[in-house]
């Protein structure tokens, strides 16, 4: 069994951490108290920078650096908490929202204080109705005890937090699309620069941070930068929640020290593969990440080790596929996802995404041709790197990786006019 | 605009530095009451935030949880993304469509049920999963779906798409 002591998942499943009395009894809001009475905003930011915390929302940008880009020009500045979690395979932010909303609030208030934001927003995915209700209740409780609102805990710092519900659109997880969406427009990503730190929400300096990132801030302030920095690889430190799903015995969220081998995550944390099955492929970081295979099981789960393998940690959506999975079927599911979620602004993403999804669907149905295979093998260069936002660049990585590793499986769909793997998506007993 | 709607609209507008931020929250509120985003709701929203009804329509059409026509009293949204597919979502979808007698994006003849296959619902560890009126149901099997259907038929109608 895995031995890592959970940090932000501590207590989940044991007690009702959404209840403010329970949360306080476990030491909740003591870090905020300490910050309000003994620390300057700059001191808080310095600890976060020193910890080397990298954003848990997907891009892995250093959090302290991101905060430092805010210009000191007296304009109002905003903190936006990104709780739009929709990257396929990722389900950690929803858990944090529902199970430990007060920890998120504590981390958020500390972070807003560090960056000098008096107004914050949390953008909650529209599907998370239950989570948004739980969060609103937690927020009201925190406000009633002055952890938010005017002159927090007798200090000079005031913070207002507005809950904004999404209405269905994966692309609104992208930070500039999210800002457009909060402003009441279509969630179409903006051209960068300017970056949100300079011209973000309502044109003002803005930081967008992921739910998990803000939760870690609280613990970094509590335990110190060095505690965090010493966990895992130097350039990619700390704990991280991995959402493990697909063909494993115990799918679920697991908080790991970054850097452990993929093999350990599958075998020790997620209970291993299903009885009698063999590993075929795994996606380490959501739908946007290229697949890895049996020969890659020793790769470290962290930003840089996965990047070195030409894939990514992303948001930590780790999907395991065993030998009953048809790679054409998996690729069809994911290309359809990107086709559906393209906002349509860029031609390669919109048109290319549609063509690719149709070709893969044809192949799966046994109606594909050699020409389809040829095009899929070369189209990568046309689609990737030619779009406004990273969604367009996410269409091809998984498909290209499995096409390269299992060319025969794709070819067999053309040759036989059907799937050679009988039990395509076997229902698991 | 009804006085009640106007009052709610003003409340939502007051949350933000600019009125247009209240647009989607206002449409969500109208949809909760009307079952979908009506033409009147779009006109009211336009008036509330100071843009044209055409602009409201273009914005509303961007968001999949805003329905532009009556969908159903029971909105059944079944996940179709990778982790659920690996755990039998395709068989489940086929079963549910047979049971409801409708296909993807269709409403039953009596206006009760609407069926849709949607992208990852962030519940991949409990696959296959679905939402019914935005409420999660996990590890769904044909047998457990039958029980859900019975309970929906027996329950009092609630708003299909609650605003908050
Ligand atoms: C298509 C797309 C979808 C994204 N979805 C999310 C999301 O659901 N949640 C999230 O936190 N970040 C998401 N991101 C990343 C955000 O743009 C942004 O980098 C992140 O919220 C920053 O937070 P962090 O620095 O704390 O990681 C997405 C990015 C792209 C390109
Ligand atoms: S890459 Fe795709 S999703 Fe991103 S802005 Fe362009 S069209 Fe929209
Ligand atoms: S793939 Fe179905 S919930 Fe994530």
XYZ file of C-alpha atoms and ligand atoms in Angstrom:
636
model
C 0.000 0.000 0.000
C 0.956 3.584 -0.561
C 2.387 5.358 2.447
C 2.288 9.059 1.566
C 0.406 11.050 4.183
C -2.303 13.078 2.406
C -2.114 16.861 2.705
C -5.093 18.501 1.019
C -7.049 15.233 0.968
C -6.510 14.711 4.686
C -9.744 13.919 6.508
C -11.829 13.518 3.357
C -14.158 10.594 3.839
C -13.567 10.605 7.601
C -15.382 13.718 8.754
C -17.643 16.386 7.250
C -15.070 19.055 6.495
C -17.725 21.218 4.813
C -19.105 21.874 8.316
C -17.318 24.915 9.684
C -17.234 23.636 13.280
C -15.651 20.373 12.187
C -13.194 22.232 9.981
C -12.208 24.614 12.773
C -11.790 21.808 15.287
C -9.248 20.226 12.953
C -7.227 23.457 12.949
C -9.123 25.122 10.094
C -8.560 28.869 9.585
C -5.620 28.888 11.999
C -3.282 29.563 9.071
C -5.421 32.495 7.945
C -5.346 33.834 11.518
C -1.579 33.603 11.599
C -1.297 35.325 8.222
C -3.628 38.149 9.226
C -1.845 38.822 12.494
C 1.832 38.183 11.687
C 2.541 38.284 7.955
C 2.726 40.960 5.290
C 1.363 40.163 1.823
C 4.896 40.176 0.432
C 6.021 37.703 3.083
C 3.233 35.305 2.090
C 4.075 35.649 -1.609
C 7.763 35.085 -0.858
C 7.031 31.763 0.845
C 4.913 30.603 -2.097
C 7.646 31.588 -4.554
C 10.309 29.810 -2.526
C 8.215 26.632 -2.353
C 8.368 26.299 -6.135
C 4.658 25.453 -6.259
C 3.575 25.001 -9.874
C -0.041 25.495 -10.880
C -2.211 22.385 -10.645
C -4.670 23.489 -13.364
C -2.754 22.043 -16.281
C -0.018 24.368 -17.460
C 2.209 24.001 -14.390
C 3.225 27.650 -14.271
C 5.040 28.671 -11.049
C 2.425 30.253 -8.801
C 4.669 32.781 -7.052
C 5.995 34.005 -10.406
C 2.480 34.399 -11.762
C 1.502 36.562 -8.793
C 4.650 38.671 -9.179
C 3.587 39.763 -12.684
C 0.774 41.905 -11.293
C 1.780 45.524 -11.940
C 1.916 47.690 -8.844
C -0.014 50.600 -10.316
C -2.882 51.013 -7.889
C -5.563 49.613 -10.218
C -7.991 47.099 -8.689
C -6.886 43.526 -9.178
C -8.809 40.308 -9.207
C -8.274 36.715 -8.203
C -10.276 34.156 -10.162
C -10.438 30.609 -8.852
C -10.814 28.180 -11.719
C -13.247 25.430 -10.759
C -14.395 24.606 -14.275
C -12.787 21.169 -14.215
C -13.743 19.492 -17.480
C -10.529 17.898 -18.724
C -11.589 14.299 -19.414
C -10.204 11.998 -16.745
C -9.855 14.704 -14.098
C -12.138 14.788 -11.056
C -10.115 16.266 -8.211
C -11.406 19.852 -8.118
C -15.000 18.654 -7.873
C -13.991 16.505 -4.903
C -12.176 19.411 -3.232
C -15.150 21.704 -3.869
C -17.677 19.281 -2.409
C -15.649 17.700 0.366
C -13.411 20.467 1.636
C -14.764 23.839 0.488
C -13.504 25.657 3.594
C -9.916 24.609 2.927
C -10.340 26.102 -0.537
C -11.767 29.303 0.956
C -8.880 29.552 3.431
C -6.299 29.080 0.667
C -8.123 31.530 -1.558
C -8.302 34.277 1.080
C -4.606 33.858 1.929
C -3.720 34.038 -1.766
C -5.904 37.101 -2.376
C -4.216 38.791 0.577
C -0.768 37.974 -0.804
C -1.576 39.513 -4.178
C -3.630 42.405 -2.818
C -6.935 41.454 -4.449
C -10.035 42.775 -2.720
C -12.398 41.059 -5.106
C -12.361 37.394 -6.049
C -14.508 35.161 -8.224
C -14.884 31.435 -8.312
C -15.976 30.027 -11.656
C -17.767 26.755 -10.941
C -18.543 24.407 -13.793
C -22.287 24.476 -14.565
C -22.657 20.735 -14.068
C -21.412 21.040 -10.471
C -24.771 22.165 -9.093
C -24.407 20.204 -5.874
C -20.827 21.434 -5.438
C -21.871 25.048 -5.950
C -24.576 24.658 -3.296
C -22.131 23.155 -0.835
C -19.666 25.910 -1.608
C -22.231 28.684 -1.128
C -23.158 27.303 2.282
C -19.490 27.105 3.281
C -18.941 30.632 2.021
C -21.848 31.984 4.076
C -20.503 30.245 7.171
C -16.999 31.621 6.584
C -18.423 35.115 6.062
C -20.420 34.911 9.278
C -17.187 34.275 11.168
C -15.385 37.084 9.383
C -12.934 34.891 7.477
C -14.187 36.835 4.462
C -15.853 40.188 4.002
C -14.963 43.472 5.664
C -11.787 43.825 7.696
C -11.077 40.135 7.957
C -10.319 39.049 11.541
C -9.820 42.655 12.619
C -7.174 43.378 9.978
C -7.215 46.088 7.295
C -7.810 43.508 4.610
C -11.270 43.048 3.073
C -12.270 40.511 0.463
C -15.502 39.816 -1.371
C -15.963 36.500 -3.176
C -18.593 36.016 -5.884
C -19.693 32.574 -7.051
C -20.157 32.455 -10.821
C -21.667 29.306 -12.314
C -20.679 28.173 -15.767
C -23.295 27.051 -18.269
C -21.652 24.235 -20.203
C -18.482 24.762 -22.278
C -15.148 22.992 -21.723
C -13.239 25.874 -23.269
C -14.269 28.153 -20.374
C -11.611 26.328 -18.335
C -9.006 28.162 -20.407
C -8.238 31.245 -18.388
C -8.939 33.982 -20.923
C -12.123 32.244 -22.107
C -13.139 32.115 -18.463
C -12.654 35.861 -18.132
C -14.759 36.437 -21.259
C -17.408 34.179 -19.766
C -17.471 36.048 -16.440
C -17.830 39.269 -18.400
C -20.986 37.819 -19.917
C -19.797 36.948 -23.405
C -19.186 33.791 -25.413
C -16.307 31.888 -23.832
C -13.815 32.449 -26.618
C -10.128 32.597 -25.668
C -8.382 35.939 -26.058
C -5.220 36.526 -27.975
C -2.216 36.759 -25.608
C -0.411 39.033 -24.829
C -1.655 40.943 -22.991
C -1.654 38.329 -20.262
C -4.342 38.420 -17.580
C -1.827 39.713 -15.032
C -1.693 42.942 -17.024
C -5.165 43.124 -18.597
C -7.500 40.462 -17.287
C -11.011 40.611 -15.909
C -12.694 43.914 -16.849
C -9.305 44.928 -18.232
C -7.750 44.865 -14.775
C -4.740 42.900 -13.490
C -5.968 39.376 -12.776
C -4.617 36.071 -11.560
C -6.401 32.848 -12.460
C -5.525 29.940 -10.191
C -6.794 26.402 -10.005
C -8.678 25.026 -6.981
C -5.945 22.556 -6.065
C -3.233 25.232 -6.338
C -5.046 27.473 -3.850
C -5.540 24.579 -1.434
C -1.789 23.926 -1.381
C -1.025 27.578 -0.647
C -2.588 27.204 2.791
C -0.349 24.246 3.672
C 2.787 25.871 2.291
C 2.238 28.857 4.575
C 1.548 26.536 7.493
C 4.481 24.160 7.056
C 6.980 26.331 5.241
C 8.400 26.567 1.741
C 11.120 24.024 2.404
C 8.714 21.331 3.535
C 6.983 21.567 0.155
C 10.092 22.091 -1.948
C 11.715 18.948 -0.530
C 8.911 16.644 -1.638
C 9.574 15.182 -5.096
C 11.810 16.550 -7.856
C 13.451 19.920 -7.297
C 11.860 21.638 -10.307
C 8.484 19.961 -9.961
C 7.975 19.591 -6.235
C 5.191 18.881 -3.812
C 2.235 16.592 -3.534
C -0.392 16.436 -6.273
C -3.733 14.747 -6.638
C -3.876 12.217 -9.440
C -7.333 11.213 -10.667
C -6.992 7.585 -11.722
C -9.718 5.972 -13.820
C -10.318 3.398 -16.515
C -9.139 -0.188 -16.198
C -7.811 -0.312 -12.635
C -9.194 -2.096 -9.593
C -9.670 1.034 -7.483
C -10.296 4.149 -9.536
C -10.172 7.311 -7.449
C -8.261 10.402 -6.424
C -4.853 9.732 -4.914
C -2.548 12.341 -3.450
C 1.006 11.391 -4.338
C 4.421 12.941 -3.893
C 5.314 14.065 -7.428
C 8.053 12.026 -9.059
C 6.877 8.515 -8.199
C 6.911 6.054 -11.100
C 3.701 5.546 -13.051
C 3.913 1.876 -12.119
C 3.602 2.746 -8.436
C 0.542 4.894 -9.020
C -1.198 2.065 -10.853
C -0.115 -0.822 -8.654
C 0.242 0.640 -5.162
C -2.339 3.393 -5.155
C -5.011 2.290 -7.612
C -4.898 -1.390 -6.735
C -3.362 -2.577 -9.995
C -4.941 -3.786 -13.194
C -8.102 -5.836 -13.331
C -7.615 -9.591 -12.895
C -6.120 -11.277 -15.931
C -5.643 -8.084 -17.925
C -2.520 -6.581 -19.470
C -1.658 -2.915 -19.703
C -2.066 -1.475 -23.173
C -1.780 2.302 -22.771
C -2.216 5.085 -20.252
C -2.816 8.793 -20.461
C -0.967 10.595 -17.698
C -2.579 14.023 -17.923
C -6.067 14.099 -19.342
C -7.451 13.957 -22.861
C -4.895 16.450 -24.119
C -1.918 14.250 -23.236
C -0.182 11.751 -25.500
C -0.470 8.131 -24.396
C 2.355 6.167 -22.807
C 2.776 2.397 -22.800
C 4.131 -0.596 -20.915
C 7.717 0.373 -21.725
C 7.142 3.762 -20.063
C 5.907 2.525 -16.688
C 9.011 3.748 -14.883
C 8.514 7.367 -15.927
C 8.214 9.758 -12.999
C 4.850 11.420 -12.537
C 5.866 15.058 -12.563
C 5.856 17.987 -14.966
C 9.364 17.609 -16.358
C 9.719 13.830 -16.519
C 6.483 13.561 -18.488
C 7.408 16.475 -20.746
C 10.662 14.637 -21.509
C 8.497 11.771 -22.770
C 6.626 14.207 -25.031
C 3.487 14.050 -22.994
C 2.349 15.978 -19.921
C 1.181 15.935 -16.343
C -1.565 18.410 -17.206
C -4.252 18.402 -14.574
C -3.471 14.861 -13.397
C -6.199 12.906 -15.193
C -4.601 9.475 -15.381
C -6.554 7.031 -17.553
C -5.552 3.376 -17.789
C -6.431 1.226 -20.805
C -5.890 -2.536 -20.766
C -5.810 -5.114 -23.543
C -9.599 -5.110 -23.925
C -9.533 -1.488 -25.093
C -9.606 -0.764 -28.812
C -7.269 2.130 -29.560
C -9.397 3.264 -32.489
C -12.430 3.418 -30.208
C -10.471 5.403 -27.597
C -9.164 7.790 -30.237
C -12.653 8.227 -31.670
C -14.018 9.152 -28.238
C -11.325 11.761 -27.645
C -11.291 13.285 -31.134
C -15.068 13.639 -30.886
C -14.526 15.434 -27.569
C -12.262 18.047 -29.135
C -14.496 18.427 -32.170
C -17.410 19.103 -29.845
C -15.504 21.537 -27.623
C -13.710 23.697 -30.205
C -14.930 27.266 -29.823
C -14.578 27.713 -33.571
C -12.339 30.787 -33.724
C -9.355 29.070 -35.411
C -9.647 27.206 -38.693
C -7.187 24.367 -37.947
C -8.907 23.593 -34.652
C -12.456 23.923 -35.990
C -12.119 22.358 -39.449
C -9.154 20.093 -38.723
C -10.774 18.833 -35.551
C -13.919 17.959 -37.486
C -12.060 16.173 -40.264
C -9.954 14.158 -37.863
C -12.944 13.150 -35.760
C -14.826 12.056 -38.878
C -11.898 10.057 -40.216
C -11.399 8.234 -36.932
C -15.151 7.547 -36.659
C -15.033 6.111 -40.196
C -12.114 3.895 -39.272
C -13.898 2.634 -36.193
C -17.008 1.824 -38.190
C -14.865 -0.214 -40.585
C -15.438 2.261 -43.417
C -12.015 3.849 -43.391
C -9.429 3.731 -46.148
C -5.646 3.599 -46.522
C -5.888 7.238 -47.513
C -7.487 8.105 -44.143
C -4.587 6.436 -42.370
C -2.065 8.275 -44.503
C -3.699 11.635 -43.787
C -3.947 10.977 -40.047
C -0.235 10.236 -39.994
C 0.730 13.565 -41.513
C -1.991 15.975 -40.438
C -0.377 16.617 -37.069
C 1.859 19.363 -38.448
C -1.068 21.201 -39.977
C -3.223 21.219 -36.863
C -0.735 21.468 -34.021
C 0.895 24.782 -33.224
C -1.364 26.803 -35.502
C -4.089 27.821 -33.062
C -4.883 30.603 -30.645
C -5.187 28.450 -27.552
C -3.875 25.037 -26.475
C -7.156 23.233 -27.244
C -6.290 23.061 -30.918
C -2.931 21.569 -30.044
C -4.624 18.910 -27.916
C -6.496 17.225 -30.763
C -3.600 15.175 -32.095
C -1.280 14.024 -29.246
C -3.288 11.002 -28.096
C -4.262 9.935 -31.599
C -0.733 10.312 -32.965
C 0.781 8.395 -30.061
C -1.490 5.353 -30.391
C -1.370 5.430 -34.172
C 2.402 5.213 -33.981
C 2.452 2.503 -31.321
C -0.386 0.337 -32.696
C -0.372 0.896 -36.475
C -1.571 -2.664 -37.068
C -4.682 -2.123 -35.004
C -5.672 0.834 -37.142
C -4.755 -0.982 -40.351
C -6.816 -3.998 -39.273
C -9.934 -1.839 -39.050
C -9.415 -0.927 -42.691
C -8.528 -4.444 -43.816
C -11.337 -6.274 -41.977
C -13.921 -3.540 -42.057
C -14.444 -4.068 -38.339
C -12.767 -4.051 -34.969
C -10.336 -6.912 -34.436
C -10.658 -6.651 -30.668
C -13.838 -8.483 -29.866
C -14.829 -7.123 -26.507
C -14.341 -3.477 -27.323
C -15.526 -1.945 -24.096
C -16.067 -4.923 -21.869
C -18.316 -4.117 -18.945
C -16.242 -4.757 -15.885
C -17.688 -7.162 -13.365
C -40.477 42.063 -17.598
C -42.356 40.859 -14.530
C -41.494 42.796 -11.360
C -40.165 39.605 -9.805
C -37.799 39.021 -12.693
C -36.689 42.600 -12.719
C -35.921 42.447 -9.001
C -33.899 39.268 -9.409
C -32.136 40.780 -12.399
C -31.120 43.823 -10.383
C -29.837 41.603 -7.604
C -27.654 39.688 -10.053
C -26.391 42.840 -11.758
C -25.369 44.251 -8.364
C -22.943 41.354 -7.856
C -20.634 42.539 -10.617
C -18.772 45.680 -11.690
C -20.465 45.493 -15.101
C -24.079 44.507 -15.825
C -23.319 42.084 -18.649
C -21.679 39.669 -16.190
C -25.197 38.984 -14.897
C -26.399 37.837 -18.321
C -25.859 34.080 -17.989
C -26.912 33.981 -14.296
C -30.116 35.790 -15.310
C -30.797 33.374 -18.159
C -30.179 30.470 -15.764
C -32.738 31.962 -13.422
C -35.301 32.358 -16.232
C -34.613 28.839 -17.461
C -35.254 27.427 -14.013
C -38.740 28.959 -14.118
C -39.654 28.457 -17.784
C -37.906 25.156 -18.497
C -35.822 26.716 -21.267
C -34.524 30.101 -22.388
C -37.589 31.698 -23.985
C -37.576 34.548 -26.485
C -39.111 36.741 -23.815
C -36.290 35.836 -21.406
C -33.729 36.843 -24.034
C -35.509 40.148 -24.577
C -35.670 40.750 -20.829
C -31.986 39.891 -20.482
C -31.078 42.274 -23.298
C -32.969 45.069 -21.581
C -31.441 44.242 -18.213
C -27.804 44.323 -19.283
C -28.055 46.798 -22.149
C -27.229 44.745 -25.266
C -29.372 43.656 -28.222
C -31.545 40.524 -28.174
C -29.451 39.253 -31.091
C -26.320 39.498 -29.002
C -28.037 37.680 -26.165
C -29.014 34.885 -28.540
C -25.476 34.530 -29.863
C -24.089 34.335 -26.334
C -26.778 31.949 -25.087
C -26.157 29.627 -28.040
C -22.555 29.187 -26.909
C -23.502 27.415 -23.669
C -24.789 23.848 -23.802
C -26.666 24.037 -20.490
C -28.878 26.825 -21.785
C -31.706 25.204 -23.739
C -33.163 27.195 -26.584
C -36.321 25.087 -26.840
C -38.359 23.065 -24.362
C -36.224 19.997 -23.639
C -38.057 17.931 -21.042
C -39.061 17.683 -17.407
C -36.354 15.087 -16.943
C -33.027 15.878 -18.516
C -30.901 12.753 -18.726
C -27.265 13.411 -19.637
C -25.074 10.348 -19.974
C -21.289 10.652 -20.124
C -19.662 9.498 -23.356
C -15.991 10.265 -22.743
C -13.060 7.896 -22.428
C -13.146 6.673 -18.821
C -16.862 5.958 -19.018
C -16.488 4.264 -22.417
C -13.824 1.999 -20.921
C -16.357 0.992 -18.273
C -19.290 0.200 -20.514
C -20.918 3.546 -21.309
C -21.810 2.475 -24.851
C -23.913 -0.467 -23.691
C -25.554 1.700 -21.062
C -26.377 4.399 -23.619
C -27.971 1.851 -25.929
C -30.046 0.510 -23.053
C -31.239 3.927 -21.880
C -32.177 5.002 -25.406
C -34.237 1.828 -25.791
C -35.936 2.357 -22.437
C -36.775 6.000 -23.140
C -37.534 5.385 -26.799
C -35.541 8.409 -27.894
C -32.090 9.149 -29.260
C -29.313 11.660 -28.620
C -30.689 15.224 -28.288
C -34.280 14.058 -28.533
C -37.354 14.661 -26.366
C -39.986 12.003 -25.758
C -43.382 12.538 -27.396
C -45.017 13.367 -24.053
C -42.392 16.039 -23.373
C -41.220 14.279 -20.228
C -37.758 12.991 -21.092
C -34.809 14.519 -22.875
C -31.724 12.411 -23.601
C -28.227 13.624 -24.369
C -24.752 12.125 -24.481
C -22.371 14.580 -22.888
C -18.654 14.951 -22.320
C -16.757 13.975 -19.158
C -18.702 14.856 -16.019
C -15.669 14.703 -13.720
C -16.866 11.512 -12.062
C -14.676 9.111 -14.034
C -13.897 6.988 -10.959
C -17.557 5.991 -10.705
C -18.085 5.139 -14.363
C -20.339 4.938 -16.198
C -22.168 7.926 -14.794
C -24.986 10.260 -15.711
C -26.751 13.364 -14.519
C -30.508 13.683 -14.130
C -31.503 17.340 -13.794
C -27.860 17.996 -12.823
C -27.907 15.397 -10.058
C -25.188 12.750 -10.292
C -25.785 9.016 -10.495
C -22.758 6.767 -10.404
C -21.771 3.268 -11.510
C -24.990 3.044 -13.488
C -26.130 -0.347 -14.789
C -29.284 -1.211 -16.720
C -30.819 -2.517 -13.494
C -29.931 0.576 -11.481
C -31.204 2.775 -14.321
C -34.581 1.018 -14.170
C -34.800 1.870 -10.469
C -33.861 5.488 -11.153
C -36.520 5.732 -13.824
C -39.162 4.415 -11.408
C -38.139 6.964 -8.801
C -38.249 9.829 -11.321
C -41.696 8.797 -12.459
C -42.900 8.713 -8.868
C -41.312 11.982 -7.763
C -42.899 15.432 -7.853
C -41.618 17.547 -10.741
C -38.779 19.879 -9.748
C -37.097 22.423 -11.997
C -35.093 20.509 -14.584
C -32.253 23.025 -14.609
C -31.969 24.736 -11.204
C -30.251 28.123 -11.305
C -28.402 27.997 -8.000
C -8.742 24.087 -23.163
C -8.263 24.378 -21.783
C -9.027 24.001 -20.689
C -8.613 24.273 -19.402
N -9.394 23.870 -18.356
C -8.999 24.159 -17.089
C -9.820 23.804 -15.981
O -10.898 23.226 -16.130
N -9.384 24.116 -14.733
C -8.201 24.776 -14.525
O -7.856 25.071 -13.394
N -7.410 25.114 -15.558
C -7.787 24.835 -16.829
N -6.982 25.229 -17.871
C -5.736 25.970 -17.560
C -6.025 27.449 -17.338
O -5.936 28.117 -18.596
C -4.999 28.091 -16.400
O -3.733 27.813 -16.851
C -5.110 27.620 -14.960
O -6.419 27.746 -14.463
C -4.173 28.414 -14.097
O -4.193 27.951 -12.768
P -2.865 27.388 -12.071
O -1.751 28.320 -12.409
O -3.201 27.406 -10.627
O -2.651 26.041 -12.606
C -7.385 24.942 -19.188
C -6.618 25.314 -20.280
C -7.040 25.047 -21.562
C -6.200 25.461 -22.698
S -7.671 26.583 -30.624
Fe -9.794 25.900 -30.838
S -10.725 26.269 -28.840
Fe -8.788 27.426 -28.864
S -9.389 29.483 -29.553
Fe -8.838 28.315 -31.404
S -10.804 27.428 -32.135
Fe -11.118 28.110 -30.020
S -15.273 10.132 -18.629
Fe -17.278 9.959 -17.818
S -17.138 11.172 -16.044
Fe -15.154 11.417 -16.895
